Tab-separated table of C-alpha atoms and ligand atoms in Angstrom:
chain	number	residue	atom	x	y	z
A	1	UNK	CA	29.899	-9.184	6.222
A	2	UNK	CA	31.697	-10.665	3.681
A	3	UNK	CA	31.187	-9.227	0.042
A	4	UNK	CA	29.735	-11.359	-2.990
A	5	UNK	CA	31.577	-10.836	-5.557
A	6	UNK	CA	29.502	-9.302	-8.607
A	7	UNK	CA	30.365	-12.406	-11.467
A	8	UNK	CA	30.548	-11.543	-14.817
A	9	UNK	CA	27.271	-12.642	-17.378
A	10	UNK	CA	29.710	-15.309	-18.956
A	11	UNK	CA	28.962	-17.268	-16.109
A	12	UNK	CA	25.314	-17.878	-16.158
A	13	UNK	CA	24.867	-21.551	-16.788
A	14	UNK	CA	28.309	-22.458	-15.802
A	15	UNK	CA	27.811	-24.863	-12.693
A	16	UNK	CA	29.593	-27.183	-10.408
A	17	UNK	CA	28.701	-29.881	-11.811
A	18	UNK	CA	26.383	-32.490	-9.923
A	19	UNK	CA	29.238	-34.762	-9.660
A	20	UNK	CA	31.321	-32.338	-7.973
A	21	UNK	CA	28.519	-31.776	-5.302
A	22	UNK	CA	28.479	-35.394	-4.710
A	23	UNK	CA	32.583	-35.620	-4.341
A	24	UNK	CA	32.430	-32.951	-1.646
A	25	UNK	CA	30.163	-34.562	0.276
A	26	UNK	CA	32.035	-38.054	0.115
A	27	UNK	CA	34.644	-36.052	1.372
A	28	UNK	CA	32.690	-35.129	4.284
A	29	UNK	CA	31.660	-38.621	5.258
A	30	UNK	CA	35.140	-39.761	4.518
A	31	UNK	CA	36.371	-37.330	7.385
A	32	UNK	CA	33.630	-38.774	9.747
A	33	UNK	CA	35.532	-42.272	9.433
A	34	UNK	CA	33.427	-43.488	6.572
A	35	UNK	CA	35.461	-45.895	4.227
A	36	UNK	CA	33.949	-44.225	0.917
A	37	UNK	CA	34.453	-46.087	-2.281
A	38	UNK	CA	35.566	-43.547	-5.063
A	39	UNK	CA	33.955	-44.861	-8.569
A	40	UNK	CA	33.677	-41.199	-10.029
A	41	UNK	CA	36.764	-40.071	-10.552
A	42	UNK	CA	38.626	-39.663	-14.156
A	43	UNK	CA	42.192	-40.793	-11.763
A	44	UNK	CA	43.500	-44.480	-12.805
A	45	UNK	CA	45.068	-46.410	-10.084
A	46	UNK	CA	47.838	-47.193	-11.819
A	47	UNK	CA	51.551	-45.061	-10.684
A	48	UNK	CA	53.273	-43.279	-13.585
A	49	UNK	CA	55.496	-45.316	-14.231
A	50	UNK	CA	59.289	-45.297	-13.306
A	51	UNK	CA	61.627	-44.140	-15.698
A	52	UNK	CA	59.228	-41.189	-16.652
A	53	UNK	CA	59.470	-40.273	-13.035
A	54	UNK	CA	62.962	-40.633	-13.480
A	55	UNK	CA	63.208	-38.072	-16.348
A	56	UNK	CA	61.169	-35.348	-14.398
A	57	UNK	CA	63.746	-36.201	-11.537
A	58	UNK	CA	66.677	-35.686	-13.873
A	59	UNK	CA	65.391	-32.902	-16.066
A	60	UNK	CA	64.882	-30.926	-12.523
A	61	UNK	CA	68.467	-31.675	-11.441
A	62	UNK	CA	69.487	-30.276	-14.908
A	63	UNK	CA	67.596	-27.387	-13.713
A	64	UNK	CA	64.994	-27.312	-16.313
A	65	UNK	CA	63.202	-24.673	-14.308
A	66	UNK	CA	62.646	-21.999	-16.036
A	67	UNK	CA	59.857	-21.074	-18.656
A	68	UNK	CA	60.144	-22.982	-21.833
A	69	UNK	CA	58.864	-21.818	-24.890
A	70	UNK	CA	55.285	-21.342	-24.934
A	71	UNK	CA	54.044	-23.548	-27.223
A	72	UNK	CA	56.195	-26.359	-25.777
A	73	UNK	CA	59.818	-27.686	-25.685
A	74	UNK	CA	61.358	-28.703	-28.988
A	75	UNK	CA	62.019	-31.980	-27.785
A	76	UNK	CA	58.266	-32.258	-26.369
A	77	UNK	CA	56.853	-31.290	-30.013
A	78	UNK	CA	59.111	-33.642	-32.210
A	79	UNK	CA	58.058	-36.400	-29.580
A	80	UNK	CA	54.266	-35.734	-30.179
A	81	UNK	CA	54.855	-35.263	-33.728
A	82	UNK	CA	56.853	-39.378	-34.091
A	83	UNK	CA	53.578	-40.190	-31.424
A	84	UNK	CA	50.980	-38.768	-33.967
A	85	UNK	CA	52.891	-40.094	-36.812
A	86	UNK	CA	53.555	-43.889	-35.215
A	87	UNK	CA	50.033	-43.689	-33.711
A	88	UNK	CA	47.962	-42.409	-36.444
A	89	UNK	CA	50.063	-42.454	-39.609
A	90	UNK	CA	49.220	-38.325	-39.136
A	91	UNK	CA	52.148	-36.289	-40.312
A	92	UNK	CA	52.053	-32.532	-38.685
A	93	UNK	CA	55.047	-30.141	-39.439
A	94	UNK	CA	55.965	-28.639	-35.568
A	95	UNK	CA	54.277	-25.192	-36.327
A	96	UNK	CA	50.872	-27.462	-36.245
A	97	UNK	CA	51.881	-28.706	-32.947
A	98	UNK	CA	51.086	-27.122	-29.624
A	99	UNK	CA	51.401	-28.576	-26.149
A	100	UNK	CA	49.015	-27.361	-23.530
A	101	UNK	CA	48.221	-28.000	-19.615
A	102	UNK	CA	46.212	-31.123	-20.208
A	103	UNK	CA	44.321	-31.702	-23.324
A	104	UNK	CA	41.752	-29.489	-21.190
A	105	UNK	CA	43.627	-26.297	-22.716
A	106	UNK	CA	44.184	-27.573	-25.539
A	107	UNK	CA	39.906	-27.709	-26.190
A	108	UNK	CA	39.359	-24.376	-24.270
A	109	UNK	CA	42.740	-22.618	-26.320
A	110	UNK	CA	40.859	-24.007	-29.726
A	111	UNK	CA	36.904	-23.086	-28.824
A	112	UNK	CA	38.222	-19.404	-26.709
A	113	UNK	CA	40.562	-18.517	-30.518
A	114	UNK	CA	37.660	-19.391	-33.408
A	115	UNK	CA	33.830	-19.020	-31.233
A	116	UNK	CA	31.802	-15.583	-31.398
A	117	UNK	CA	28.283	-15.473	-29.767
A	118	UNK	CA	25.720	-17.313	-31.967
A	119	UNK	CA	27.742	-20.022	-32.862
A	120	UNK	CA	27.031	-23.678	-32.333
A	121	UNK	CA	29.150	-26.446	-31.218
A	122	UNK	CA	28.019	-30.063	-32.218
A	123	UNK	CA	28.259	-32.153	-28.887
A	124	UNK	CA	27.609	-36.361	-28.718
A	125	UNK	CA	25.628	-37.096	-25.200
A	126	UNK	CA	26.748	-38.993	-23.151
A	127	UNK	CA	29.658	-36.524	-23.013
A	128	UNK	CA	32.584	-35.035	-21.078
A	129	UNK	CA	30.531	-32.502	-19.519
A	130	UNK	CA	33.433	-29.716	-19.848
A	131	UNK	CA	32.872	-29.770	-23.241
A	132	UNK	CA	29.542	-27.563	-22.465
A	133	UNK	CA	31.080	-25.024	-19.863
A	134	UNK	CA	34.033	-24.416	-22.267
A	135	UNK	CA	31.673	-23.346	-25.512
A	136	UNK	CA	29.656	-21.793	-23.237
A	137	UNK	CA	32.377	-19.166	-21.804
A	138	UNK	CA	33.727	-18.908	-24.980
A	139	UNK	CA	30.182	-17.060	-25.575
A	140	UNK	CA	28.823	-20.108	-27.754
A	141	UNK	CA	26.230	-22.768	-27.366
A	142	UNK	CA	26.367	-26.856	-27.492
A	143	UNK	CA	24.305	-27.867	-29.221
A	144	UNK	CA	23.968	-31.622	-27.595
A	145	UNK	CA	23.021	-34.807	-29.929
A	146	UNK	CA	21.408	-37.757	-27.587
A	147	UNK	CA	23.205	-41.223	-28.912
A	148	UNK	CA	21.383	-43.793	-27.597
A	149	UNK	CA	22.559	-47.108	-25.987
A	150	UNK	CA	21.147	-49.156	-28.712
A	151	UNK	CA	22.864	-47.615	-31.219
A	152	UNK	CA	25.969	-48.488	-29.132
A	153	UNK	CA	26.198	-44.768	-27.673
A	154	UNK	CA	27.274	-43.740	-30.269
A	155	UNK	CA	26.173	-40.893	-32.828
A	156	UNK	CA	24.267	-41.649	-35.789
A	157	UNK	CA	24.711	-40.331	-39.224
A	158	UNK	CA	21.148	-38.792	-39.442
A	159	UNK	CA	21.150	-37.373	-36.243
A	160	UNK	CA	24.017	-35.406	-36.893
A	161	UNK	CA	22.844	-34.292	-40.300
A	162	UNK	CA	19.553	-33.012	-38.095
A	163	UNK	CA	21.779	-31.287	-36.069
A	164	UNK	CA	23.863	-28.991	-38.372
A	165	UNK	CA	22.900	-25.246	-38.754
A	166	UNK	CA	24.208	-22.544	-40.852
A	167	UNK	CA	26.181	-21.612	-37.350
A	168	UNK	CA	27.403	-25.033	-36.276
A	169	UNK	CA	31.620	-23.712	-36.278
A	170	UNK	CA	32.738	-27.493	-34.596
A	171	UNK	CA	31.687	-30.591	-33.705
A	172	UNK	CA	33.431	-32.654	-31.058
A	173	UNK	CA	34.173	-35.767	-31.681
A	174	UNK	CA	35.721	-38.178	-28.423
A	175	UNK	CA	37.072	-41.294	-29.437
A	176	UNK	CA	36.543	-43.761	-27.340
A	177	UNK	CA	34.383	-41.759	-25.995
A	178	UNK	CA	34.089	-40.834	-22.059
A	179	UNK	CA	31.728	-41.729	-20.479
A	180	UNK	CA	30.392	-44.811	-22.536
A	181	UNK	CA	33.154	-46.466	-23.559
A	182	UNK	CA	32.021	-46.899	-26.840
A	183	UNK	CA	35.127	-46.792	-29.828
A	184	UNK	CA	34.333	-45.398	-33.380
A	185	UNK	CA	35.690	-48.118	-36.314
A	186	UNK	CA	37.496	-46.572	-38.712
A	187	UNK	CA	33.767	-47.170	-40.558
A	188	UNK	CA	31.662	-45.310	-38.418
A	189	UNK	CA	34.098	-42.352	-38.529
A	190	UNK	CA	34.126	-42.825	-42.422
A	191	UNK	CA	30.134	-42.665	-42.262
A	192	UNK	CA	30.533	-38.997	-39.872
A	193	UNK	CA	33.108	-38.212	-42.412
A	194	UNK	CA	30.696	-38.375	-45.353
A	195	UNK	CA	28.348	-35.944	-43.688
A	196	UNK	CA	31.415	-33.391	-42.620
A	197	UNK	CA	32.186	-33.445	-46.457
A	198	UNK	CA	29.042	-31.527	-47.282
A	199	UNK	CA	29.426	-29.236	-44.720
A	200	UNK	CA	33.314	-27.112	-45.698
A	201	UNK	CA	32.535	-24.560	-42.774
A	202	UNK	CA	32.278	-26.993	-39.714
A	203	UNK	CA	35.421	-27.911	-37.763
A	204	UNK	CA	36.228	-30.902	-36.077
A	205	UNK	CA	37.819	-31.457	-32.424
A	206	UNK	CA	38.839	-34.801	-32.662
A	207	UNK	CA	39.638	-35.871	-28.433
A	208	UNK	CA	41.724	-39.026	-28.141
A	209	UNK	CA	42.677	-38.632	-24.551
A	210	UNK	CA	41.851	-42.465	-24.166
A	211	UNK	CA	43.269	-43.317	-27.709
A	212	UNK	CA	45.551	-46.375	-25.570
A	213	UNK	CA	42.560	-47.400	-23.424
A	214	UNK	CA	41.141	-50.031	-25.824
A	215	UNK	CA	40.404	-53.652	-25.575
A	216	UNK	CA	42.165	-56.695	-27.535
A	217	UNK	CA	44.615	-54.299	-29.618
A	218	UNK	CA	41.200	-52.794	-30.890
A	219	UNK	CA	42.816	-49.184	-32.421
A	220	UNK	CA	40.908	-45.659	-31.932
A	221	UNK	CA	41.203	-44.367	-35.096
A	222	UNK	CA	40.836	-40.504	-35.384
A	223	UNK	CA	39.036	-38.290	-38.108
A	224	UNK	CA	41.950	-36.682	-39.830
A	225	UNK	CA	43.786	-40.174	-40.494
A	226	UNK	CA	40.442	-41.844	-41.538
A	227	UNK	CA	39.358	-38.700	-43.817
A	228	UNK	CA	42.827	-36.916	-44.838
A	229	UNK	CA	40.197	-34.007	-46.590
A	230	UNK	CA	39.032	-33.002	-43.388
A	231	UNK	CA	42.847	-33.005	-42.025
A	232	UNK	CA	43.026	-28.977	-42.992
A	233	UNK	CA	39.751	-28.484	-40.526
A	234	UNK	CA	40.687	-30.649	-37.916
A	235	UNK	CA	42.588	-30.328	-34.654
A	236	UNK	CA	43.436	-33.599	-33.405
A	237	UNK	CA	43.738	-33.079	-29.527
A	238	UNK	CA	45.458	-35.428	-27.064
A	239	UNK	CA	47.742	-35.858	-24.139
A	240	UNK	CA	49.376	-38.150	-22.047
A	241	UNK	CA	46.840	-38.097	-18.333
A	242	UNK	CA	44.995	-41.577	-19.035
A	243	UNK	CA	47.491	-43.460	-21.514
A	244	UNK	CA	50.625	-43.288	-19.023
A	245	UNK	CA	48.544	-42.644	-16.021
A	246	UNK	CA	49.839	-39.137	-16.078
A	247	UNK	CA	46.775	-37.089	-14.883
A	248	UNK	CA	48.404	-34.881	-12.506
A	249	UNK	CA	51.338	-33.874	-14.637
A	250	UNK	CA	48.942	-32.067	-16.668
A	251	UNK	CA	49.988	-32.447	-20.421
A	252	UNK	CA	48.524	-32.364	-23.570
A	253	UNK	CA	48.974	-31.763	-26.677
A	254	UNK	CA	47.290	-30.438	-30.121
A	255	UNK	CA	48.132	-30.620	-33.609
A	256	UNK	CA	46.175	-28.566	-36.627
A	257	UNK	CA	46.253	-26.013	-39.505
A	258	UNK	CA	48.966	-23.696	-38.176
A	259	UNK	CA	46.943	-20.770	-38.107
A	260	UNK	CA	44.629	-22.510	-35.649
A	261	UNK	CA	47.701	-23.569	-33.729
A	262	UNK	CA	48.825	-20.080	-33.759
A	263	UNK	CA	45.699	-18.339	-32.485
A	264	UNK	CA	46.050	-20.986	-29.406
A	265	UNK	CA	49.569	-19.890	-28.629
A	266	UNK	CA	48.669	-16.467	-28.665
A	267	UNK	CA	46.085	-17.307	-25.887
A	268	UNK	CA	48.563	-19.812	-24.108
A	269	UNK	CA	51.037	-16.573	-24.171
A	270	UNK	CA	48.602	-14.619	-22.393
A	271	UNK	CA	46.960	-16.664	-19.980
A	272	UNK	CA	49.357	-19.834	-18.671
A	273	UNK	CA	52.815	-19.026	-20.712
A	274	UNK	CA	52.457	-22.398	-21.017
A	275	UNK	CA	52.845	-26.068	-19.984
A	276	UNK	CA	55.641	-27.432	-17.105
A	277	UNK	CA	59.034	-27.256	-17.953
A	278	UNK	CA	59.864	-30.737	-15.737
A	279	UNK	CA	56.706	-32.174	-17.045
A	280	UNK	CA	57.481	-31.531	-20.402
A	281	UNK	CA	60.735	-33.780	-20.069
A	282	UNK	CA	58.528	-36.718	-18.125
A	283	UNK	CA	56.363	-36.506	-21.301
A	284	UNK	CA	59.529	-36.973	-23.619
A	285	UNK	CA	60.075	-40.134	-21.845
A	286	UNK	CA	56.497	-41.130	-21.825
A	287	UNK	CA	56.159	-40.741	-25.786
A	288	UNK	CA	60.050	-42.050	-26.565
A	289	UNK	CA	60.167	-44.685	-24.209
A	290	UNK	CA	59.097	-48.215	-24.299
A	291	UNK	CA	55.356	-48.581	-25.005
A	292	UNK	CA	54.617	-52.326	-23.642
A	293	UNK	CA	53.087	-50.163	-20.584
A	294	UNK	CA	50.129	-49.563	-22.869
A	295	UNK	CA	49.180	-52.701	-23.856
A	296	UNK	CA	49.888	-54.154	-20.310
A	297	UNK	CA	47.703	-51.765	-18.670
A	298	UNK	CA	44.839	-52.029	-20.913
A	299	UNK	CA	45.170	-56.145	-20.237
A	300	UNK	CA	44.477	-55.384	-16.593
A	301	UNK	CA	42.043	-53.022	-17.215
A	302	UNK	CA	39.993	-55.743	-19.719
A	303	UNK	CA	40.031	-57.913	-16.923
A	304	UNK	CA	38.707	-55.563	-14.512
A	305	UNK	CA	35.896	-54.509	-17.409
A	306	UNK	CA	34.502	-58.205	-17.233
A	307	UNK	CA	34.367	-58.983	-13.697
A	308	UNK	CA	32.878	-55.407	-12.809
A	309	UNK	CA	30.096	-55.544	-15.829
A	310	UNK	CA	29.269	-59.019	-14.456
A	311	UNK	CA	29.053	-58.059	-10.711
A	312	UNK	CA	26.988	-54.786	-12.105
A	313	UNK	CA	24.709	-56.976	-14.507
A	314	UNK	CA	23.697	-59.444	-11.315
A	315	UNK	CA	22.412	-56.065	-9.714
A	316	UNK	CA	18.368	-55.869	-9.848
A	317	UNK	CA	17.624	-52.554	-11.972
A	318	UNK	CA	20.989	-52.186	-13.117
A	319	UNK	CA	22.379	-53.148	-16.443
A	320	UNK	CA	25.329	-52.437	-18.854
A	321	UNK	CA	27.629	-53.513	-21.819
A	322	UNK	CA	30.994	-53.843	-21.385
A	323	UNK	CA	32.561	-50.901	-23.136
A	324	UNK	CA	35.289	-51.180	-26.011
A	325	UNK	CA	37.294	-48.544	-24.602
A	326	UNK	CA	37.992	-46.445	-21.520
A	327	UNK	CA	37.940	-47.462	-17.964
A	328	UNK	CA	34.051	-46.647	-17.394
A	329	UNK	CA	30.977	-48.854	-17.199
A	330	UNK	CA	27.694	-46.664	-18.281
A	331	UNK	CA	25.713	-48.404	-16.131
A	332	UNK	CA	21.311	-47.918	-17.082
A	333	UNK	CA	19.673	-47.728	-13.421
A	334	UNK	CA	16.319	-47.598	-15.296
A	335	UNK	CA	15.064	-50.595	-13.131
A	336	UNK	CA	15.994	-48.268	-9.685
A	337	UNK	CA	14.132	-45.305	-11.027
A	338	UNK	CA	10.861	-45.285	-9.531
A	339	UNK	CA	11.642	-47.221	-6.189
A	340	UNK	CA	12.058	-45.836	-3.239
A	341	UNK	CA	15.019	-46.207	-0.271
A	342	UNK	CA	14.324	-48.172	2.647
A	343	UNK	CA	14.219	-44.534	4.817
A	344	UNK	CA	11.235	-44.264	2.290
A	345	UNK	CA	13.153	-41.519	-0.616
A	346	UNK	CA	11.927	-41.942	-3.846
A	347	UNK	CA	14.488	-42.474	-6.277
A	348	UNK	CA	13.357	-40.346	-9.247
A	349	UNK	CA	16.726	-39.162	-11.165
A	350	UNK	CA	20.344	-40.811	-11.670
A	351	UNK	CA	21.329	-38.263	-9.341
A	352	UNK	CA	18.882	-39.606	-6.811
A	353	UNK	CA	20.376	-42.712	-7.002
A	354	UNK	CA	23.848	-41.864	-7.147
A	355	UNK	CA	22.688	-39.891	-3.656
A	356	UNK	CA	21.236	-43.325	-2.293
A	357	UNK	CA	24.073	-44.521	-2.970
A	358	UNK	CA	26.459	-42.771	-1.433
A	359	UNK	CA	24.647	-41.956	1.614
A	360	UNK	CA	23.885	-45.671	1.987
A	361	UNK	CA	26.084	-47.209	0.211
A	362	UNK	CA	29.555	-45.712	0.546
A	363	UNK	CA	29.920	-45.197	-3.173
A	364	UNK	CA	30.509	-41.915	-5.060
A	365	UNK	CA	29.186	-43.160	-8.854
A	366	UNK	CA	28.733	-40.079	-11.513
A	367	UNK	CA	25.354	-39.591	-12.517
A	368	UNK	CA	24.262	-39.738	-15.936
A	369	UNK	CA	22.524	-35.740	-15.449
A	370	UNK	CA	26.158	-34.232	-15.873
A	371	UNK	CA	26.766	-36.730	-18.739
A	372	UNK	CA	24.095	-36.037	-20.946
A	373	UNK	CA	22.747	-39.013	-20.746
A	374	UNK	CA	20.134	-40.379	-18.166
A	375	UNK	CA	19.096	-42.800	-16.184
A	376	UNK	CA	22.351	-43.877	-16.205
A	377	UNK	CA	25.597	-43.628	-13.596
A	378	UNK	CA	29.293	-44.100	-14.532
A	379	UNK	CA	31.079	-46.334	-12.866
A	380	UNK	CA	35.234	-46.754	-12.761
A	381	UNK	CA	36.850	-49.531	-12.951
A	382	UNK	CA	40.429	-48.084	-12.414
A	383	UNK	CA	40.689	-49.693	-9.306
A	384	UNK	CA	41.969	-52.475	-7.428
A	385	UNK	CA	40.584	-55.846	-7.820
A	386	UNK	CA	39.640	-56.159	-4.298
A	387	UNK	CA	38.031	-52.719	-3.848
A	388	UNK	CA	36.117	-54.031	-7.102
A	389	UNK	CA	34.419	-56.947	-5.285
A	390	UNK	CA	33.866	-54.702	-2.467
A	391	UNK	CA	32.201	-52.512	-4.706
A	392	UNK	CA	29.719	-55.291	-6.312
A	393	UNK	CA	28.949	-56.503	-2.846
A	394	UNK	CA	27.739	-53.032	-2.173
A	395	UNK	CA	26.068	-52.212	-5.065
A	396	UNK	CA	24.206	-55.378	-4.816
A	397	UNK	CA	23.207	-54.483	-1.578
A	398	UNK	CA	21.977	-51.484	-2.090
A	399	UNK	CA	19.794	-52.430	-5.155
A	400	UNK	CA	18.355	-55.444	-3.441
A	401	UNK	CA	17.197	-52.402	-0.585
A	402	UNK	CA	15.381	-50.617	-2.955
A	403	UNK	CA	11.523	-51.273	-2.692
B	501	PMP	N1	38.805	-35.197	-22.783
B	501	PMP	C1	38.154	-36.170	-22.122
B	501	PMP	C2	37.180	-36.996	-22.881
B	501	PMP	C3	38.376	-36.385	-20.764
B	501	PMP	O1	37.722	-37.341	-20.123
B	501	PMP	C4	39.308	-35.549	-20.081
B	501	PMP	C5	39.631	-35.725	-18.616
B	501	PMP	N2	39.095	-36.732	-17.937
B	501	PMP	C6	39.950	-34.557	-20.820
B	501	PMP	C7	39.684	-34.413	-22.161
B	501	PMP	C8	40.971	-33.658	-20.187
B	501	PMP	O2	42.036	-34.334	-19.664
B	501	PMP	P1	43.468	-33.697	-19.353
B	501	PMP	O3	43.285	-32.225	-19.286
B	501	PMP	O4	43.868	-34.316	-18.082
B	501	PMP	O5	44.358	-34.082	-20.506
C-alpha cells in the first residue's frame, strides 16, 4: 500500500481550488476527443512578443546561465525602477526593489517575512483566491470584505472601516482588480487612502499585475503614487505575466521600505535563490523596449470586451458589465440558479453551473465560489475572435436548456 503522507497543520484549509477540479476534468474530456473551450484560465492568447524572445535567445547564447544575484540582476532592477518611475511617477532607490518568480512570490515573500498567528489580512471579494491560501500558510487569517456589483465591485469606504481590527497587519489592494475588472480612480483610492491614514499600523499590498490591461488609455493608478504618506507602508507589487503576455516566464517584481524588501530576500535566499537568469534579460527588453505593444493589445482586447459582454448579456439568466480593466467578464448567473439541466440537475451554486456547463457545454468558466463572490462565473476573453462566437453560441445554448 502506498503511504499517506502525514501533512503538516499549516495545511488545513488550504484546497485545490474548485476551479482547479473543474480544469482537470476538462482535461479529461479533452482527451476523450471533446473540443473543450478554455474560458478559466489567467493565460492571454497573445505570443510574447519578438524581440523579448530575442533577448532571452541572446542572453542564453551569452551564457547567462548561472545564478544571478538573488534579489535580481542589476540591469533587471534599474529597468523596474525607470518602469515604476515612467509608470507611476514612484521613485524607489534599488535596495527597495526586489524581483521575484512572478508577482506570486513577491505576495507570499511579503505576507511569509511580516505575519505571526492572529493577524488579519484585509481581502476585497471578488478576489484572486491565492491571496487566502498565502495568509493562511503564513499562519494568518483573511479577513474577506464582500464588494458588491452595484457598488461597481469595488470596496467601499465604510466597509473597510468595519473591517479593521487592532490585528489587521495588511490589506490587499488589486488594481484593476481580478476577477471583476473593475479599476480604482485615482479618487476612490484617495477615499481608501483617507481611512489607511487613521490606521499607522496597517500595511498595504498594492497588486498591479494588470496595471496595462485598461480600456481607452484609462490609467490604474496605485496607492503609494496617489497617497505618497502611505509610500513608507506600502509594497507596490507587479510583474510582467499579463502586460507583455509573459505568464510563463515567471517574473515579477516588488518595490518597498528596504527593510521589507530585505526580509523578502532573505526568504528568496532560502527558498528559490531567486528569479531566471534568461528571463531576467527577456524582462529587460520587455520594460526598455518599445511600449506600443501595450496599448495595441489592450485595443484588441476592448474589442473583444464588447462583443463577448453583448453575446453574454443576450444569454437568459446571465448578465454583466463590461469591465474597465482586465481580460475577465464577471458574469451574475443569478437567473440560472434555481433551474434545473435538461438530465433534470438542479443548478443550485456557480459551481453547479460552471459543472453544467462544462459537462454540457464544452466550457471550463471559473466559478464565482473560489472568487469570493457568488452567483457569479468568470469568463476570459483572451481569446480568439472566432473561439469567442463559438463560445456565445454555446453559452446561449446552454442557458436556453435550462428549465
Ligand atoms: N495577482 C493577480 C491579481 C493575479 O491574477 C495573478 C495571476 N493571475 C497574480 C497576482 C500572480 O501572477 P504572476 O505570478 O504570474 O505574476
Amino acid at each position: 500500500m502506498t503511504p499517506t503522507p502525514i501533512l503538516s497543520p499549516r495545511m488545513d484549509g488550504i484546497n485545490a481550488s474548485p476551479a482547479s477540479v473543474l480544469r482537470r476534468r476538462a482535461r479529461e474530456l479533452r482527451a476523450a476527443g471533446r473540443d473543450i473551450i478554455e474560458l478559466s484560465s489567467g493565460n492571454l492568447d497573445f505570443p510574447t512578443p519578438d524581440h523579448v524572445i530575442a533577448a532571452a535567445h541572446d542572453a542564453a547564447l551569452r551564457r547567462e546561465t548561472r545564478y544571478t544575484d538573488v534579489d535580481g540582476t542589476p540591469e533587471l532592477k534599474r529597468a523596474v525602477q525607470a518602469a515604476l518611475l515612467r509608470d507611476h511617477r514612484l521613485d524607489y532607490r534599488l535596495d527597495e526593489i526586489v524581483i521575484t518568480n512572478g508577482s506570486t512570490q513577491a505576495l507570499f515573500n511579503a505576507l511569509l517575512a511580516t505575519l505571526a498567528p492572529e493577524d488579519e489580512v484585509i481581502v476585497p471579494a471578488p478576489y484572486w483566491a491565492p491571496y487566502l491560501g498565502q495568509v493562511r500558510l503564513a499562519g494568518a487569517t483573511p479577513v474577506v470584505v464582500p464588494c458588491a456589483q452595484n457598488n461597481g465591485f469595488k470596496l467601499r469606504a465604510e466597509d473597510l472601516q468595519a473591517a479593521i481590527s487592532a490585528r489587521t497587519r495588511w490589506i490587499v489592494i488589486n488594481n484593476p482588480v481580478n476577477p471583476s475588472g473593475a479599476l480604482y480612480s485615482s479618487e476612490d483610492l484617495s477615499g481608501i487612502a483617507a481611512i489607511l491614514l487613521q490606521h499607522p499600523d496597517i500595511w498595504v499590498l498594492a497588486d498591479g499585475l494588470y496595471e496595462h490591461i485598461t480600456f481607452d488609455g484609462a490609467p490604474a493608478p496605485t496607492l503609494a503614487e496617489i497617497e505618497p504618506r502611505l509610500k513608507p507602508r506600502t509594497l507596490t507589487v507587479s510583474g510582467l505575466a499579463k502586460s507583455y503576455a509573459m505568464m510563463g516566464w515567471r517574473i515579477g517584481y516588488a518595490a518597498g521600505p528596504s527593510a521589507l524588501i530585505r526580509a523578502m530576500i532573505t526568504i528568496q535566499s532560502q527558498t528559490t535563490s531567486g528569479a531566471s537568469s534568461i528571463s531576467q534579460a527577456a524582462a529587460v527588453a520587455a520594460l526598455e523596449g518599445a511600449q506600443d505593444v501595450l496599448a495595441e493589445r489592450a485595443a484588441i482586447l476592448r474589442t473583444r470586451r464588447d462583443r463577448f459582454a453583448d453575446l453574454v448579456n443576450g444569454c437568459s439568466g446571465l448578465s454583466c458589465t463590461p469591465p474597465e480593466g482586465t481580460f475577465y467578464l464577471l458574469v451574475s448567473c443569478a437567473g440560472a440558479i434555481g433551474k434545473r439541466a435538461p438530465d433534470g440537475k438542479l443548478i443550485a451554486t456557480d459551481r453547479d453551473f460552471a459543472t453544467y456547463l462544462l459537462e454540457q457545454a464544452d466550457l471550463v468558466v471559473f466559478p464565482g465560489e473560489d472568487l469570493g463572490l457568488s452567483p457569479y462565473v468568470r469568463l476570459s476573453f483572451a481569446n480568439p475572435s472566432p473561439v469567442i462566437e463559438e463560445a456565445g453560441r454555446r453559452l446561449k445554448r446552454a442557458c436556453e436548456a435550462l428549465q
